[in-house]
mmCIF file of C-alpha atoms in Angstrom:
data_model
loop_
_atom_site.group_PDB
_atom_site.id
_atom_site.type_symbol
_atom_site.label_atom_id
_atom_site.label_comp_id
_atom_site.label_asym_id
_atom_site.label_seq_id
_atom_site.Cartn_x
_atom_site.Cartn_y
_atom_site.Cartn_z
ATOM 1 C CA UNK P 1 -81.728 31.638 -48.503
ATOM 2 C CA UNK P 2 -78.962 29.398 -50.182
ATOM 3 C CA UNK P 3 -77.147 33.023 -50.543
ATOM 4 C CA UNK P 4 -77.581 34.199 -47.052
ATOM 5 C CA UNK P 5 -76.144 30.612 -46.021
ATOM 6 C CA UNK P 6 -72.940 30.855 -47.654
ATOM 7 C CA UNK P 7 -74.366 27.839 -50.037
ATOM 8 C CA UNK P 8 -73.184 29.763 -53.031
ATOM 9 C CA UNK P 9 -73.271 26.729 -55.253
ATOM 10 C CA UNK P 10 -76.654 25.612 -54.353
ATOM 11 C CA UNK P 11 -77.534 29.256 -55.366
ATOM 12 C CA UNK P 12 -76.082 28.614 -58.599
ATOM 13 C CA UNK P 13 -77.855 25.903 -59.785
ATOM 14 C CA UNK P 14 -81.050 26.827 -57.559
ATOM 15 C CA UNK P 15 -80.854 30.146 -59.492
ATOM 16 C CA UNK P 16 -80.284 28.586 -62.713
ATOM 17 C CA UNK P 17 -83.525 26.385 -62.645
ATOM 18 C CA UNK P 18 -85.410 29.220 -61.408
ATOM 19 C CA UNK P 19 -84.352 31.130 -64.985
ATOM 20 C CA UNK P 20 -85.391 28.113 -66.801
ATOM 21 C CA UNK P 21 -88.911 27.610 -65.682
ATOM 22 C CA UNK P 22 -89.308 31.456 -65.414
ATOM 23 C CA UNK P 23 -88.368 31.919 -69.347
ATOM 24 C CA UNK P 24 -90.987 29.068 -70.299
ATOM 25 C CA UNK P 25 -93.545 31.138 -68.424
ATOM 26 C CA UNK P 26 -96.804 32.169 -71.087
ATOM 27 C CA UNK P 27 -98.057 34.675 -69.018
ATOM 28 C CA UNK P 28 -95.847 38.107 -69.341
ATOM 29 C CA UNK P 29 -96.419 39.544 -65.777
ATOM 30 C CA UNK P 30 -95.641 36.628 -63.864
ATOM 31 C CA UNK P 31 -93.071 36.273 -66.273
ATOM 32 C CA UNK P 32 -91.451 39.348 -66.163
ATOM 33 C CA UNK P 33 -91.820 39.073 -62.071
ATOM 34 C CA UNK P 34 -89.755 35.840 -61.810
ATOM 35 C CA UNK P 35 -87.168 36.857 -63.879
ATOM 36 C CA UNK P 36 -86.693 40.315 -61.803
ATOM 37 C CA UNK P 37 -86.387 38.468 -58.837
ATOM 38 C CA UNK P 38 -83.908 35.897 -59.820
ATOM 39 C CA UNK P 39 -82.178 38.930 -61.877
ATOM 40 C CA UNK P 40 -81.924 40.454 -58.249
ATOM 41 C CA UNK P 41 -80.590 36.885 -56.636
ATOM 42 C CA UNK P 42 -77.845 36.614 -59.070
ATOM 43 C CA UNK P 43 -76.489 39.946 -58.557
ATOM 44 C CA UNK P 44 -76.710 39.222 -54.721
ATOM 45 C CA UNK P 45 -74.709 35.755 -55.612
ATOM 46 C CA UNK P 46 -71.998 37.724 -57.516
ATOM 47 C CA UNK P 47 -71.958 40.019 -54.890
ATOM 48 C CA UNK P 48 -71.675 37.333 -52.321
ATOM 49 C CA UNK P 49 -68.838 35.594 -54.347
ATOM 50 C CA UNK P 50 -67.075 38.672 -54.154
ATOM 51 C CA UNK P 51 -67.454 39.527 -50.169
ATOM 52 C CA UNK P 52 -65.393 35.712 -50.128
ATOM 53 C CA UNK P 53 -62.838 37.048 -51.482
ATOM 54 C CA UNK P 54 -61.877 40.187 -49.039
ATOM 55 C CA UNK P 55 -59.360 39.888 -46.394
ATOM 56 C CA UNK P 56 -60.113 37.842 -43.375
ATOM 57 C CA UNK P 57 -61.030 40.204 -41.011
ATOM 58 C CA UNK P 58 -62.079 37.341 -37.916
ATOM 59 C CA UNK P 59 -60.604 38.879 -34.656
ATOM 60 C CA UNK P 60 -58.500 36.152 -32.737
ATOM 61 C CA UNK P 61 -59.286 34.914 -29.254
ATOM 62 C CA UNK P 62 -56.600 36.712 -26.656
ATOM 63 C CA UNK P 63 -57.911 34.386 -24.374
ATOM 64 C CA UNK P 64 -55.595 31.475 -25.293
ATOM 65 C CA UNK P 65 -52.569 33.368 -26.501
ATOM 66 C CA UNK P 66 -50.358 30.159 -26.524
ATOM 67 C CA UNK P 67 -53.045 28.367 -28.903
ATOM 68 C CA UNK P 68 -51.658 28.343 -32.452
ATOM 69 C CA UNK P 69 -54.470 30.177 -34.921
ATOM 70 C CA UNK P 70 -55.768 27.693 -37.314
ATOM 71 C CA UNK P 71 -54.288 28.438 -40.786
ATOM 72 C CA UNK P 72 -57.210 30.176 -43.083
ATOM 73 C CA UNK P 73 -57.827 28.156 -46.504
ATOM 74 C CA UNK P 74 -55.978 29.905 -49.447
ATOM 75 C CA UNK P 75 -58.889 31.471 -51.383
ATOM 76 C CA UNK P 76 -58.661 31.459 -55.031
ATOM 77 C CA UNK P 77 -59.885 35.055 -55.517
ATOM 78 C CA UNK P 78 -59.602 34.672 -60.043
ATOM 79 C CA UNK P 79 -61.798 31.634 -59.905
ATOM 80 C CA UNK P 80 -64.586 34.134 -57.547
ATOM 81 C CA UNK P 81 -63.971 36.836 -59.664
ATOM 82 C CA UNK P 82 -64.618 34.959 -62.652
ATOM 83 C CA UNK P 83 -67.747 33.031 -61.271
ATOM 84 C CA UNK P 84 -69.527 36.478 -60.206
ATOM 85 C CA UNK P 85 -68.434 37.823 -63.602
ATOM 86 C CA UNK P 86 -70.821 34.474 -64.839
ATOM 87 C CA UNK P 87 -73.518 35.424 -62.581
ATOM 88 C CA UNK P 88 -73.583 38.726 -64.035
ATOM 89 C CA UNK P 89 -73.797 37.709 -67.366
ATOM 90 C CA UNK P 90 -76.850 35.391 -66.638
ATOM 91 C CA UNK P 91 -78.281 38.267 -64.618
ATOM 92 C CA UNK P 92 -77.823 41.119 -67.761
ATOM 93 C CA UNK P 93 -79.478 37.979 -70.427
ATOM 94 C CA UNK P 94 -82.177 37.338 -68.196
ATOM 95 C CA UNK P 95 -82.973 41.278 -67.947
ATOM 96 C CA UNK P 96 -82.917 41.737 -71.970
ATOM 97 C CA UNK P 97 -85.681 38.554 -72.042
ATOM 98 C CA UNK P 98 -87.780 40.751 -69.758
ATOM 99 C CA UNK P 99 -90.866 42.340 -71.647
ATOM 100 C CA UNK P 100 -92.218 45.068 -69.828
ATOM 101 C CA UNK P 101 -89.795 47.844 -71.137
ATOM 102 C CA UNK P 102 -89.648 49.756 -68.465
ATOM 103 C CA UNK P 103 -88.954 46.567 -66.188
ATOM 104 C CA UNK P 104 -86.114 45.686 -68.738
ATOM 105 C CA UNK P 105 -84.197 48.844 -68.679
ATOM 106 C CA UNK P 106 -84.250 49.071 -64.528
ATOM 107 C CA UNK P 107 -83.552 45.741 -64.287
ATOM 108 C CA UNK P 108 -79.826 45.792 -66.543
ATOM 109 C CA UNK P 109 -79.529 49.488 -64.937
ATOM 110 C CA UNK P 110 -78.889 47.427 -61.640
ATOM 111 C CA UNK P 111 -76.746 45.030 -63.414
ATOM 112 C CA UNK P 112 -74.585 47.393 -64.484
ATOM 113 C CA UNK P 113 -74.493 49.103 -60.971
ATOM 114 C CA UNK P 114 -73.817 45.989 -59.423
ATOM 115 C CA UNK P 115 -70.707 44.961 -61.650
ATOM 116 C CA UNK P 116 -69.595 48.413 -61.182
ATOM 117 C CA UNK P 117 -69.918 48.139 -57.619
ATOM 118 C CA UNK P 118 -67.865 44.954 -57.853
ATOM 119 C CA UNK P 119 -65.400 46.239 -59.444
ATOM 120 C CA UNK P 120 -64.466 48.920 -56.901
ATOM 121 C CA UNK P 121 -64.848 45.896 -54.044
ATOM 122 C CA UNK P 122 -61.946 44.153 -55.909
ATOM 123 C CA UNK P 123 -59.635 47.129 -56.179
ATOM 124 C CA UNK P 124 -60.723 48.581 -52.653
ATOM 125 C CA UNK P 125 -61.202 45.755 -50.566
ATOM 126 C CA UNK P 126 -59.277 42.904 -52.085
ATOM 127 C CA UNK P 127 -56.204 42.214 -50.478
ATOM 128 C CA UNK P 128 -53.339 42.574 -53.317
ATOM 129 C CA UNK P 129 -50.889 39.991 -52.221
ATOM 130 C CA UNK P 130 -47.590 39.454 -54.292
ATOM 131 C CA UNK P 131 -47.914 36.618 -56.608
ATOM 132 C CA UNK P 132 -45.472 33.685 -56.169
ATOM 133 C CA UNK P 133 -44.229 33.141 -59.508
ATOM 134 C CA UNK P 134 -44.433 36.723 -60.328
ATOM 135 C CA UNK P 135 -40.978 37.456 -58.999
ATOM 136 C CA UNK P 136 -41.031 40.440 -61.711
ATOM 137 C CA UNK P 137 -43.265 42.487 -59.612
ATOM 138 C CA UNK P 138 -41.296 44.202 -57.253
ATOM 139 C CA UNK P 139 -38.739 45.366 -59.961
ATOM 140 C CA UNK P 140 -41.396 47.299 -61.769
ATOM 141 C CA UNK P 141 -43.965 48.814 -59.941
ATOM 142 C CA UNK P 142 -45.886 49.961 -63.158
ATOM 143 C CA UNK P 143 -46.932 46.310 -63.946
ATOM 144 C CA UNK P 144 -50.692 46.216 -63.241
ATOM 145 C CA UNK P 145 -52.235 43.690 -60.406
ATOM 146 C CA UNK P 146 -53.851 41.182 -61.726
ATOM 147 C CA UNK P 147 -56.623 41.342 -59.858
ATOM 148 C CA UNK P 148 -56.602 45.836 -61.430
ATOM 149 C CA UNK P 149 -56.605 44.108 -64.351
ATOM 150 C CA UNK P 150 -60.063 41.866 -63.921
ATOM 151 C CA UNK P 151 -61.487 44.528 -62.302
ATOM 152 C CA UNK P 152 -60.608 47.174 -64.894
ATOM 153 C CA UNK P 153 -62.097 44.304 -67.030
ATOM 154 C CA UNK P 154 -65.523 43.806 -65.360
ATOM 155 C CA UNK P 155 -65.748 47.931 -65.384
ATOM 156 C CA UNK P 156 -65.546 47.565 -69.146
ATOM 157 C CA UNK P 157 -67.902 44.642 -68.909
ATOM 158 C CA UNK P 158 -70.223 47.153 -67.173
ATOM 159 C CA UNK P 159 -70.245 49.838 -69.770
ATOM 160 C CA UNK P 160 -70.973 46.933 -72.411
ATOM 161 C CA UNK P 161 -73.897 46.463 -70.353
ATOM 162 C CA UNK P 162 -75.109 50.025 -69.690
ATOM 163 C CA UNK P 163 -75.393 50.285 -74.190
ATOM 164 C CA UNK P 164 -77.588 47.517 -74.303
ATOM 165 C CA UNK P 165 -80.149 49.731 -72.329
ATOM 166 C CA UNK P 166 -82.949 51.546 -74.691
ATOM 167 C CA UNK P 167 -83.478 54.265 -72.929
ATOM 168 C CA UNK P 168 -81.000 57.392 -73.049
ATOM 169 C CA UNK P 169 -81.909 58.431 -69.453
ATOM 170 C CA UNK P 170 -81.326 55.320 -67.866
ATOM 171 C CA UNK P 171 -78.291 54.439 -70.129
ATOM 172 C CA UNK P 172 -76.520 57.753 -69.207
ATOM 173 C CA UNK P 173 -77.395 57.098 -65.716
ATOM 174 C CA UNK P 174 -75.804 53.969 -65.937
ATOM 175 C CA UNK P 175 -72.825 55.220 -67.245
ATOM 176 C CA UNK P 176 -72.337 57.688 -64.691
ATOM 177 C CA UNK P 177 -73.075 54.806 -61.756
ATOM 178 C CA UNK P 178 -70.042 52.967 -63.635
ATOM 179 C CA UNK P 179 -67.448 56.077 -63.984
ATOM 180 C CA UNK P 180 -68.534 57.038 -59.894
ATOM 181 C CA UNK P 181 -67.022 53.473 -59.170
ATOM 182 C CA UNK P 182 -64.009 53.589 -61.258
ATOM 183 C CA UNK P 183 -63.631 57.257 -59.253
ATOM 184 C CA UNK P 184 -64.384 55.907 -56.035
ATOM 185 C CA UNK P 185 -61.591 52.764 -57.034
ATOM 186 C CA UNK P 186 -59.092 55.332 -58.613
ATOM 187 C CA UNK P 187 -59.710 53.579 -62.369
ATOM 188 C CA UNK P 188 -59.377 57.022 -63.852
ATOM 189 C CA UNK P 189 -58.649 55.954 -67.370
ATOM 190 C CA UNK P 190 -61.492 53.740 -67.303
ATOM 191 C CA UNK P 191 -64.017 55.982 -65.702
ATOM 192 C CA UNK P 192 -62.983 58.972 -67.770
ATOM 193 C CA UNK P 193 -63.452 56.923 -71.462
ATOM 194 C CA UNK P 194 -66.957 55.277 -69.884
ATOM 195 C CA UNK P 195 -68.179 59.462 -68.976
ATOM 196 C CA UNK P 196 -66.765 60.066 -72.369
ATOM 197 C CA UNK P 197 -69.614 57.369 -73.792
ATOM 198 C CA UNK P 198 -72.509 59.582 -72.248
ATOM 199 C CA UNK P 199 -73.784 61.963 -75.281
ATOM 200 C CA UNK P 200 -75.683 64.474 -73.412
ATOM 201 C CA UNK P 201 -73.488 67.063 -71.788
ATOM 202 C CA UNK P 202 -75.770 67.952 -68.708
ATOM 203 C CA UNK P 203 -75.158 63.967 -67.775
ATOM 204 C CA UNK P 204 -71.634 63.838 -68.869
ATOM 205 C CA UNK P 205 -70.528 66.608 -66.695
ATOM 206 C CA UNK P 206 -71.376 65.116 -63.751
ATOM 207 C CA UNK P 207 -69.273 61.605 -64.361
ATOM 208 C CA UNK P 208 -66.769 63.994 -65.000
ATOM 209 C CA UNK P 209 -66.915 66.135 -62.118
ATOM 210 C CA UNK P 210 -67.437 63.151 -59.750
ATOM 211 C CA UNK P 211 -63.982 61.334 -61.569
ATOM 212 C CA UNK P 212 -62.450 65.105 -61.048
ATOM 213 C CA UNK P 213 -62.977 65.779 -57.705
ATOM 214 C CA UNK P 214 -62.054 61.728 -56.424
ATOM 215 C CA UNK P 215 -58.840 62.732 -58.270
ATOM 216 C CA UNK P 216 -58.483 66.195 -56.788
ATOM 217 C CA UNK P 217 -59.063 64.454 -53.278
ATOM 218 C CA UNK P 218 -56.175 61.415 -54.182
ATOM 219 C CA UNK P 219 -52.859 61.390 -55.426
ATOM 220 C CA UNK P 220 -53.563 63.033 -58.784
ATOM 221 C CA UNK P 221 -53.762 66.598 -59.102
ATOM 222 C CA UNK P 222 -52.650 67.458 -62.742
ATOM 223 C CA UNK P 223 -55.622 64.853 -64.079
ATOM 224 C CA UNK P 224 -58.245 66.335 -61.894
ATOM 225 C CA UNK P 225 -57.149 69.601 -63.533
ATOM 226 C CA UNK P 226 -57.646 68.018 -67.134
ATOM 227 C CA UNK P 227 -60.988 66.574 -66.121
ATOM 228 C CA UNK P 228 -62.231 69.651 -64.344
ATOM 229 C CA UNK P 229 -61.762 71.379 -67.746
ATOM 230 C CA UNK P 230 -63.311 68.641 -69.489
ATOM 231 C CA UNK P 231 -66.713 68.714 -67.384
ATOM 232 C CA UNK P 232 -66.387 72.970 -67.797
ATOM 233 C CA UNK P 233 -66.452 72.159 -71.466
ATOM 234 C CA UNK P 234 -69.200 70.151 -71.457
ATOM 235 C CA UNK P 235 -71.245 71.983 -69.466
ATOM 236 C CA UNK P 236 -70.394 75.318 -71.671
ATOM 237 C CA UNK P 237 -71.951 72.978 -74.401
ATOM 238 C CA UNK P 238 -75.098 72.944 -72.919
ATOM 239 C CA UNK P 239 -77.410 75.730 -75.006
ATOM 240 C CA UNK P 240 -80.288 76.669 -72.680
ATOM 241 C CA UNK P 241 -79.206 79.066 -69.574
ATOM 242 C CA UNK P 242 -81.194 77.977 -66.794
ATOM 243 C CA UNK P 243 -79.585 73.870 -67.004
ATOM 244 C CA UNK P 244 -76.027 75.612 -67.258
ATOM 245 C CA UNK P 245 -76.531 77.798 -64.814
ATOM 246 C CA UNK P 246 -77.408 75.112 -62.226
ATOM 247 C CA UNK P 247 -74.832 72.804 -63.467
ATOM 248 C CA UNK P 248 -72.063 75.839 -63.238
ATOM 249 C CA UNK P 249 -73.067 76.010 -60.014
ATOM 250 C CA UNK P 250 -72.208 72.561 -59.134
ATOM 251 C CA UNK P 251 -69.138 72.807 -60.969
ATOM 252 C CA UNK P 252 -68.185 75.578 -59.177
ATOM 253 C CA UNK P 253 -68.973 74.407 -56.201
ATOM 254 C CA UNK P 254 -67.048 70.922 -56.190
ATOM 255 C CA UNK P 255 -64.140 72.919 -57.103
ATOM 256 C CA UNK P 256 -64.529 75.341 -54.196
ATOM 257 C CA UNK P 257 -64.863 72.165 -51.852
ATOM 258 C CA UNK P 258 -61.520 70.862 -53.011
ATOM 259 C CA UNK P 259 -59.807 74.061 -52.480
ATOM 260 C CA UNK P 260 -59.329 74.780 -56.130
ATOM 261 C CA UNK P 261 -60.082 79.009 -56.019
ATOM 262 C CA UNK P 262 -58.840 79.829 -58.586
ATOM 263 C CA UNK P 263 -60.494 77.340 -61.022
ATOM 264 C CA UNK P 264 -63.790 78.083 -59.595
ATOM 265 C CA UNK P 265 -63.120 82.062 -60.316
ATOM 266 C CA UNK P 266 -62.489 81.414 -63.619
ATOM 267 C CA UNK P 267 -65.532 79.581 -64.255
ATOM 268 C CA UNK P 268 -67.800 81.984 -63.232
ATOM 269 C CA UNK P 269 -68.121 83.359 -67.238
ATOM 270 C CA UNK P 270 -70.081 79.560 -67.488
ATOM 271 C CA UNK P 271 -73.654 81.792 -65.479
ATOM 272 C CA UNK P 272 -75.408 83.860 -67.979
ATOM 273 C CA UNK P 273 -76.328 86.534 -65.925
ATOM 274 C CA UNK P 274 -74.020 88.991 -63.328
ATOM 275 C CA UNK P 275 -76.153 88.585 -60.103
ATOM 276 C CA UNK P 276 -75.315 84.603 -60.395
ATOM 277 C CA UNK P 277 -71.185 85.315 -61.125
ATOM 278 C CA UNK P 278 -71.523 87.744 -57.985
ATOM 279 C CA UNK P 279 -73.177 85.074 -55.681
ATOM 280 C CA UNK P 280 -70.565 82.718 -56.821
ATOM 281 C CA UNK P 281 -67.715 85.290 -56.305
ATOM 282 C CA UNK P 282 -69.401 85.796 -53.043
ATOM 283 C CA UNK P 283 -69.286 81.721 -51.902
ATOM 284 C CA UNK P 284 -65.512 82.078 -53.389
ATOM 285 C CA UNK P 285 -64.340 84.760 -50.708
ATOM 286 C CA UNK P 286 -66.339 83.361 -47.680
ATOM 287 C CA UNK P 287 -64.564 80.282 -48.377
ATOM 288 C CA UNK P 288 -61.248 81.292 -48.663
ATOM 289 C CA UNK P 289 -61.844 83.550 -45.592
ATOM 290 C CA UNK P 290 -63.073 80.368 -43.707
ATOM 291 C CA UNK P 291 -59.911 78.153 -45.086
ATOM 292 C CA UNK P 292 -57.078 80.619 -43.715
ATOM 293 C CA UNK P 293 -56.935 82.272 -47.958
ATOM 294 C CA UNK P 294 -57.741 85.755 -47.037
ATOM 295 C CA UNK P 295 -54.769 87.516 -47.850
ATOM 296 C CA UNK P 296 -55.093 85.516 -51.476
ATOM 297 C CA UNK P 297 -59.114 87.032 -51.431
ATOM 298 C CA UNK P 298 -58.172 90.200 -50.528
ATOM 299 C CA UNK P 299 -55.583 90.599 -53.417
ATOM 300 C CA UNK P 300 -57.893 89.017 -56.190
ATOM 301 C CA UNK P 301 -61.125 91.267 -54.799
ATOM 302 C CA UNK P 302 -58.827 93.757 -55.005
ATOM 303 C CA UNK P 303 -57.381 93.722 -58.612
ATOM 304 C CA UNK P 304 -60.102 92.080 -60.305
ATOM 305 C CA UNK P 305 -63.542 93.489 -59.019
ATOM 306 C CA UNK P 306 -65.014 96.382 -59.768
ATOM 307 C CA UNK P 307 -65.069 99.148 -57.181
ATOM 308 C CA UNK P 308 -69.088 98.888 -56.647
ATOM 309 C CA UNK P 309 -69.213 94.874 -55.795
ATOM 310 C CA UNK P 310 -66.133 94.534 -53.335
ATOM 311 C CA UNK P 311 -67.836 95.786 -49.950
ATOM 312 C CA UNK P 312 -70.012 92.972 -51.604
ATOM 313 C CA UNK P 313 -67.243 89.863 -51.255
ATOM 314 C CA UNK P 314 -65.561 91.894 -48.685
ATOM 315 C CA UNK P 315 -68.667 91.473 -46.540
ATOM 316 C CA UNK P 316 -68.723 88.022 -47.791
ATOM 317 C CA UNK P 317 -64.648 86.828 -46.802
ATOM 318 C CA UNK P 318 -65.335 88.517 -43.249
ATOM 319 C CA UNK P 319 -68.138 86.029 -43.035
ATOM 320 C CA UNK P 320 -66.133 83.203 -43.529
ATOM 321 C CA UNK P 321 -63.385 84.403 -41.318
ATOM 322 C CA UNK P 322 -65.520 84.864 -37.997
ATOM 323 C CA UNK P 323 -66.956 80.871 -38.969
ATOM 324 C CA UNK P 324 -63.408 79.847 -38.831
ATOM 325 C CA UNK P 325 -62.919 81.380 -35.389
ATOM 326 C CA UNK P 326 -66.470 80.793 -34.485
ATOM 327 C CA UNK P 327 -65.627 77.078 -35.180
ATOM 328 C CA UNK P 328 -62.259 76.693 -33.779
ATOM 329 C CA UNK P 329 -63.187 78.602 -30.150
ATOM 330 C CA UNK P 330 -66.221 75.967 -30.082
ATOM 331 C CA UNK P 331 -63.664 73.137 -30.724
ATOM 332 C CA UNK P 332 -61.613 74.685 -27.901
ATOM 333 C CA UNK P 333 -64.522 74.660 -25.736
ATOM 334 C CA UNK P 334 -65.221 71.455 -26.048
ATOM 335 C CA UNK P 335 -61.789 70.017 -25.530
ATOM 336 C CA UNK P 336 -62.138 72.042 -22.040
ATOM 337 C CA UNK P 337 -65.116 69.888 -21.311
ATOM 338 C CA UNK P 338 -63.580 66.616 -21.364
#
């Protein structure tokens, strides 16, 4: 309730004697229960801590335009981060005193996604104001933010976290949640060494392709291109046929979604089979017939395929083009409407 009421200090120490009296608790059930709740209240107080610091986004009264808005109180945005990176801590002991294994390893899996998720807040959502006695800043526009730098910190913090778990599945699953929100924060470096920490390739892969395609979709073309090649690798490592053909198939697919044809075509070697390269060739055309890219379909359907499968993709682009028209004379339709 403290949380909830803005009382974030109560919380603090409210939360902190709760983790006392729960840790002298004999009984491991009720044990385990108290500390999973209060686990759960601390990562709502970092989280809290953290929604202090975005900008102000109050909406002034229009009313009284000649009334002078009252001055907001300069918010000290280190000292927040710095107290939610305490809460966290707490939160990530607490879960390794827990004794139900399973409990433990869910409980510092949501640790971990919580300081991930933080992380992204502070690069998304914090406002990145010019320091005052940083008058070095606008000269070099390389120099990282400060606040990039704590929360390229507490994303590190977060893979820290994510080892201490026992269990491979939820560890790699960790991992991943911490690489999505260095992709979704455009941490690149960071998310690509954290997927780079995931040993099986069938998890790996998708970190990677998530990092790939935020990058494809951002400013960053040439390192979604190294990434992309990275996640094809790792999914090439992966021995049985059926898990590489499905995660081909994803591959493929995010790469189709970003527009990147030509990657996807070459991919297509990654299925084991030739009825599951066609299919894929197949979603390749109708897409680039849907995107405007049929002249670039035609030639590659053209040069590349053999005779017997093109009525095959040809069928396929043709599809793709009459969705695009389809789609825009609906659009049209519905502008007339209004």
């Amino acid at each position: 309730m403290a949380i909830f009421g803005d009382q974030l200090h109560l919380a603090h120490r409210a939360l902190g004697e709760a983790a006392a009296a729960a840790l002298a608790v004999t009984d491991p059930t009720v044990h385990d229960l108290r500390l999973i709740a209060i686990i759960n209240g601390l990562n709502n107080l970092s989280e809290a801590l953290l929604r202090d610091g975005k900008a102000d986004l109050s909406i002034p009264d229009y009313n009284e335009p000649l009334s002078a808005l009252p001055k907001s109180p300069e918010v000290d945005r280190e000292t927040l981060i710095s107290r939610a990176e305490l809460e966290w801590s707490r939160a990530a002991f607490l879960a390794s005193r827990i004794n139900n294994p399973t409990y433990h390893t869910e409980m510092l899996y949501r640790v971990v996604e919580s300081q991930s998720f933080g992380s992204q807040t502070i690069v998304n959502e914090f406002p990145h104001l010019e320091s005052k006695d940083d008058k070095t800043a606008p000269s070099n526009p390389s120099q990282i933010h400060p606040l990039d730098a704590r929360a390229d910190k507490l994303l590190l913090k977060s893979s820290e976290t994510a080892k201490l778990i026992n269990r491979p599945v939820w560890r790699d699953r960790a991992l991943v949640a911490a690489a999505t929100a260095a992709a979704h924060s455009k941490q690149y470096a960071r998310g690509l060494q954290i997927a780079q920490m995931i040993p099986q390739p069938e998890v790996r892969s998708d970190a990677l392709v998530k990092i790939a395609e935020a990058q494809a979709r951002g400013d960053d073309p040439d390192g979604a291109t190294a990434t992309y090649h990275e996640a094809a690798v790792a999914v090439a490592s992966i021995p049985l046929d059926d898990p590489r053909a499905i995660l081909a198939g994803v591959l493929i697919d995010n790469l189709i979604s970003v527009g990147r044809f030509e990657d996807a075509r070459r991919l297509i070697v990654l299925y084991p089979d030739e009825s599951r390269r066609l299919t894929a060739l197949g979603a390749i055309a109708e897409s680039q017939g849907f995107r405007g890219a049929s002249e670039s379909a035609i030639e590659w359907i053209t040069k590349e395929i053999p005779k017997e499968h093109q009525p095959v993709l040809y069928r396929k682009l043709r599809f793709g083009m009459l969705a695009a028209i389809e789609q825009n004379r609906s659009r049209d339709m519905s502008s007339r409407d209004r």
